[in-house]
XYZ file of C-alpha atoms in Angstrom:
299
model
C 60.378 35.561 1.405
C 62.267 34.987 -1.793
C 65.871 34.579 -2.749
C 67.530 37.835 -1.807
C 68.938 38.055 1.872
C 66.232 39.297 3.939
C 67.201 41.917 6.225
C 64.529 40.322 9.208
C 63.708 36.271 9.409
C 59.828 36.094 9.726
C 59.295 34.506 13.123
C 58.901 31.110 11.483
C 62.052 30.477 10.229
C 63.462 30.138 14.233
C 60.682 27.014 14.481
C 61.571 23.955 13.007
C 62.260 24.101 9.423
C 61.688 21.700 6.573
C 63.324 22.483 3.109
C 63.337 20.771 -0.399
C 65.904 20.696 -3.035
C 65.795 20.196 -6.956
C 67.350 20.566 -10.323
C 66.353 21.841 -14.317
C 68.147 21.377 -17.033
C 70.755 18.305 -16.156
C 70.365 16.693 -19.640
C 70.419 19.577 -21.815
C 73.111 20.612 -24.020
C 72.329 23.876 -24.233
C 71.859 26.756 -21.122
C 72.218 26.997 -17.635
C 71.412 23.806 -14.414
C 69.509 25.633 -12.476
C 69.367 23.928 -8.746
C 66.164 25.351 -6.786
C 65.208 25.043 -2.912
C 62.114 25.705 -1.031
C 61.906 25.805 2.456
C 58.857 26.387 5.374
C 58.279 25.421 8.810
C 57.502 22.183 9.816
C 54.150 23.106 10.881
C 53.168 24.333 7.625
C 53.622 20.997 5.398
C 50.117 20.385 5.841
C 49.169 23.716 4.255
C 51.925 23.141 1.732
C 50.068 20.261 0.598
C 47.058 22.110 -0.368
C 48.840 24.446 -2.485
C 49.299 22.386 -5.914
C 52.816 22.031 -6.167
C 53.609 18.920 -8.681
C 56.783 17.753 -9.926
C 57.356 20.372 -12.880
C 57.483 18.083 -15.743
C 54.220 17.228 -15.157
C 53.007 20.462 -15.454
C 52.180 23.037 -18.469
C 54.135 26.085 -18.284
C 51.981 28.667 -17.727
C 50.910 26.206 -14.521
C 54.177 26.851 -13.462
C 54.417 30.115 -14.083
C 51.530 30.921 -11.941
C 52.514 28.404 -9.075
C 55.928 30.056 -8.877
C 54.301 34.076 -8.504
C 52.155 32.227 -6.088
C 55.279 31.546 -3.509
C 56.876 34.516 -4.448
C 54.467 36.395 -2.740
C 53.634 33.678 -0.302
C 54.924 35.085 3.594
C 55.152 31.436 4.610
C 57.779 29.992 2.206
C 61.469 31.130 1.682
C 63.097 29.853 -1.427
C 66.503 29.805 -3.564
C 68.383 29.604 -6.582
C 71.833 28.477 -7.704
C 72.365 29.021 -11.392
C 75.140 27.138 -12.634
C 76.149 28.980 -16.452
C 77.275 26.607 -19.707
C 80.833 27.377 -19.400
C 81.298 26.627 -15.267
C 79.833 23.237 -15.823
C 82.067 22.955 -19.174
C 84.993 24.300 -17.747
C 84.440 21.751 -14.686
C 84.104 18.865 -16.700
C 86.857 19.350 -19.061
C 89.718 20.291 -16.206
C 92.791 18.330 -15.957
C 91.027 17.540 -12.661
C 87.725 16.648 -14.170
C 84.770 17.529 -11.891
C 81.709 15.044 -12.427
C 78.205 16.400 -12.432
C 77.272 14.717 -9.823
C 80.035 16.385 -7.708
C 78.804 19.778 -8.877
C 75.158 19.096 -7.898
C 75.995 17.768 -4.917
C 78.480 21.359 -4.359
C 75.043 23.166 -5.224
C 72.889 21.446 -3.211
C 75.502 22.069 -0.455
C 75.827 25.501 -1.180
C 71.864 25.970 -1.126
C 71.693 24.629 2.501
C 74.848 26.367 3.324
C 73.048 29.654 2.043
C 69.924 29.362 4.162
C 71.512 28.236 7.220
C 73.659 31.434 7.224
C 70.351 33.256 6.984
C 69.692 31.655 10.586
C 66.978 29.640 9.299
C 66.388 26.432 11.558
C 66.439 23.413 8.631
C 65.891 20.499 10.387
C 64.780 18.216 7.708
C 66.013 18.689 4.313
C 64.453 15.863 0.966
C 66.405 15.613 -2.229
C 66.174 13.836 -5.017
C 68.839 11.269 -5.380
C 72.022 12.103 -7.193
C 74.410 8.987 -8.043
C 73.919 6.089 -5.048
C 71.098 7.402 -2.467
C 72.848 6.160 0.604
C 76.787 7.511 0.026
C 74.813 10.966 -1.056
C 72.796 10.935 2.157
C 75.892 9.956 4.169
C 77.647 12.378 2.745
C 75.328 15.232 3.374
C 74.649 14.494 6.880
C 78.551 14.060 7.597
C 78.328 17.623 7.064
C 75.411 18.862 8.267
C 75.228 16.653 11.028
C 71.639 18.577 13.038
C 69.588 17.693 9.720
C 68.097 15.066 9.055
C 68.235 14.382 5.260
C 65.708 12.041 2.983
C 67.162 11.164 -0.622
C 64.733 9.327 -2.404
C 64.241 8.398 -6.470
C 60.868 10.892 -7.696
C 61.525 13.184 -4.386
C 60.003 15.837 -6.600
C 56.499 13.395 -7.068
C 56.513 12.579 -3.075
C 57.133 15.605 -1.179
C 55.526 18.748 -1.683
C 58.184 20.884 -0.098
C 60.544 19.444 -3.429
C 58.163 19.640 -5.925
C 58.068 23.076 -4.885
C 61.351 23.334 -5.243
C 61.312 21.801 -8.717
C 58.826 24.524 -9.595
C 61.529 27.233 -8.794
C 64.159 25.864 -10.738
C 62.522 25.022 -13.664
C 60.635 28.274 -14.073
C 64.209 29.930 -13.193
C 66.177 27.985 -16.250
C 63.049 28.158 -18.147
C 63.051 32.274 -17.926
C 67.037 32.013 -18.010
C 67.197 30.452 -21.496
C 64.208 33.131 -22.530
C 66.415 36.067 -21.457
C 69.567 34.741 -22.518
C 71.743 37.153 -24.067
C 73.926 35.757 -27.013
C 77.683 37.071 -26.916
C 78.498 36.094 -29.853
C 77.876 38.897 -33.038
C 78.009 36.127 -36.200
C 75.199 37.611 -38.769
C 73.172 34.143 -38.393
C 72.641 33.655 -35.142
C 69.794 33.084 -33.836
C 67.291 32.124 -31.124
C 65.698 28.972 -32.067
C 67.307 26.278 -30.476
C 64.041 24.785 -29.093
C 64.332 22.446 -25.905
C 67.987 22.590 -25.577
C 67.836 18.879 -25.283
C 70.149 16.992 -27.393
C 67.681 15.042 -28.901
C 65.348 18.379 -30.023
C 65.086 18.249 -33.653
C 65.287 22.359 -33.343
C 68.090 21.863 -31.189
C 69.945 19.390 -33.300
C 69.461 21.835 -36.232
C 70.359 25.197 -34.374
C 73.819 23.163 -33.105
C 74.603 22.502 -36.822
C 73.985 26.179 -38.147
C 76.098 27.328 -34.997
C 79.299 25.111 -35.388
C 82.526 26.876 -36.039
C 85.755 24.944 -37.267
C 87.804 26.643 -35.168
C 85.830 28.418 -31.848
C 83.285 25.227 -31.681
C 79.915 26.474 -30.341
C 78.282 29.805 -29.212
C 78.776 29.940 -24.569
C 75.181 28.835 -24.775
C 76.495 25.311 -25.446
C 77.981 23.168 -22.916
C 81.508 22.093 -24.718
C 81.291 18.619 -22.506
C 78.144 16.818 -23.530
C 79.508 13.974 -25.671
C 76.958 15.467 -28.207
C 78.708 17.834 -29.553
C 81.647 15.991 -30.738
C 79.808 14.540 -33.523
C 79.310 18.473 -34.810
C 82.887 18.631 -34.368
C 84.483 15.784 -35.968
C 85.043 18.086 -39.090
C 86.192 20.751 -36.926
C 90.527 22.478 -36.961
C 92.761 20.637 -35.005
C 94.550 22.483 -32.293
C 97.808 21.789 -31.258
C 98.541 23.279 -27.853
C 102.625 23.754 -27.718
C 102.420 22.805 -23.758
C 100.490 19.737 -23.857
C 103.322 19.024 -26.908
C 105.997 19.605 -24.454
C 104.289 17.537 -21.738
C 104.006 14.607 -24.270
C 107.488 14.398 -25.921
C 109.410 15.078 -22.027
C 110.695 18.434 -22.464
C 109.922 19.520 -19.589
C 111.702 16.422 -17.391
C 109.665 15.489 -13.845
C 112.897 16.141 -11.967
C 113.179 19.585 -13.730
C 109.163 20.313 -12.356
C 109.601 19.419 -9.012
C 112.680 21.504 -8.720
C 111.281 24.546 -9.575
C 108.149 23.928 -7.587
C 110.756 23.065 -4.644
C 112.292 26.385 -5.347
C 109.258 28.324 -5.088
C 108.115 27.340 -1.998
C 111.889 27.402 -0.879
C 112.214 23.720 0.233
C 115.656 23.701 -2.267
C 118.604 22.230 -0.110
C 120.873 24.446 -2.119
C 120.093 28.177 -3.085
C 123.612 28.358 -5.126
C 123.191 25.484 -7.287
C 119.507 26.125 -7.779
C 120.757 29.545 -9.049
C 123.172 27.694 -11.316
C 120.871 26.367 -13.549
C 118.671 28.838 -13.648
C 121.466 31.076 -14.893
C 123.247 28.154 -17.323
C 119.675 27.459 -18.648
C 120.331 23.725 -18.237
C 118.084 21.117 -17.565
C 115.416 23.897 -18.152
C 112.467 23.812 -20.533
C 112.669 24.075 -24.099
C 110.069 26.425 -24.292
C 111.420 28.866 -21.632
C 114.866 28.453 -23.629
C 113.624 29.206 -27.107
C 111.910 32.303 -25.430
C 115.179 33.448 -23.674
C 112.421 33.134 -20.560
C 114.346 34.195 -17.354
C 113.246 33.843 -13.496
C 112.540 37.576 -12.061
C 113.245 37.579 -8.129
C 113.090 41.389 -7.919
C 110.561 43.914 -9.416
């Protein structure tokens, strides 16, 4: 049973289910964080134990390789992927409203459960590796899942077979991900051989140098984030954004904000003298002035 939506639960998944949860690729600076879930009924842990599973690091690749064709094909075990790309977890991390990375693995891991349950599988245990503090992260998985029963422990992916499973599927996933990848970028020297993708990779140290651009900063490969690449950057064009400038010398007063966002959602006291101003053009922003920027109310 693999990660496409089956169109018939085997019988097992209405029994008692167990499932484990892990990540590949968190430290990189380069591809995808892959999050990975495996999940079987309760009566079949002792089976699952026999099967070889290992915590992924600890295995060769073509180990994992074979493991993960294994449970493919396996009738007994249902699995998952959640593939986050470069530029989400950039984009996330760089926000005005910054999103952490633990707050996106814990949205993943969320969204992995979330996933199966809508499947109609019955999880009623569910082991992840910790995240941030073990306890709050427990807490605040079984605040919202409050039938499971969730273990977060440090080396989840050494203790319980159902997670090292787990960590099989997502690192052979990221692993086949950053094989596959398909560079968007058409610059004559690019090229594949950024190694590990861990920032300290000689290979991938080297590839981030050849690949720096003064202006457009790294190939999407690259997460923009990791405080790694701002050493490759310290040479790199300045860029003035003409908002942010606004924002910083008070162009754009607080008062004048919060009237227009009054206006649009039409809590404005006064309809006429809102109009006023918008027609005077004062106390509006400099940039919608030097742009001779009007409000349209009818298309």
């Amino acid at each position: 049973m693999g990660s496409e939506l089956a169109l018939s639960l085997p019988k097992w998944a209405s029994n008692p289910c167990i499932m484990g949860i892990d990540e590949a690729g968190r430290g990189p600076v380069l591809g995808p964080m892959v999050y990975g879930c495996l999940y079987c009924a309760r009566s079949y842990q002792n089976t699952l134990s026999t099967l070889e599973f290992a915590d992924s690091k600890t295995l060769k690749e073509q180990k994992r390789e074979e493991l993960f064709e294994d449970l493919k094909v396996n009738e007994s075990i249902g699995w998952a992927v959640d593939i986050i790309d470069p530029r989400e977890l950039s984009a996330k991390m760089l926000n005005k409203n910054k999103i952490n990375l633990n707050e996106i693995s814990h949205d993943s891991a969320i969204g992995l459960i979330t996933r199966v349950l809508n499947l109609g599988v019955l999880l009623t245990e569910v082991y992840l590796d910790t995240v941030g503090d073990p306890e709050k992260y427990r807490v605040k998985l079984s605040e919202r899942f409050s039938s499971i029963k969730f273990i977060v422990s440090k080396k989840a992916d050494s203790i319980y077979p159902v997670v090292s499973g787990a960590s099989i599927v997502a690192k052979v996933t990221r692993d086949r991900a950053l094989r596959e990848w398909e560079l968007e970028e058409t610059a004559e020297n690019m090229q594949r051989n950024f190694g590990s993708g861990y920032p300290g990779d000689p290979q991938t140290k080297a590839w981030l140098e050849n690949h720096k651009h003064s202006v457009f900063g790294f190939p999407t490969l690259v997460r923009f984030s990791w405080g790694t690449c701002n050493s490759y950057l310290k040479d790199g064009v300045e860029v003035l954004w003409e908002s942010d400038q606004m924002d910083e010398d008070g162009s754009c007063s607080s008062r004048g904000k919060r009237q227009l966002k009054l206006s649009n959602v039409g809590f404005t006291s006064s309809k006429r003298r809102s109009e006023e101003i918008e027609s005077s053009g004062k106390g509006r922003c400099k940039f919608l002035e030097a742009r001779k920027l009007e409000q349209v109310t009818h298309f």
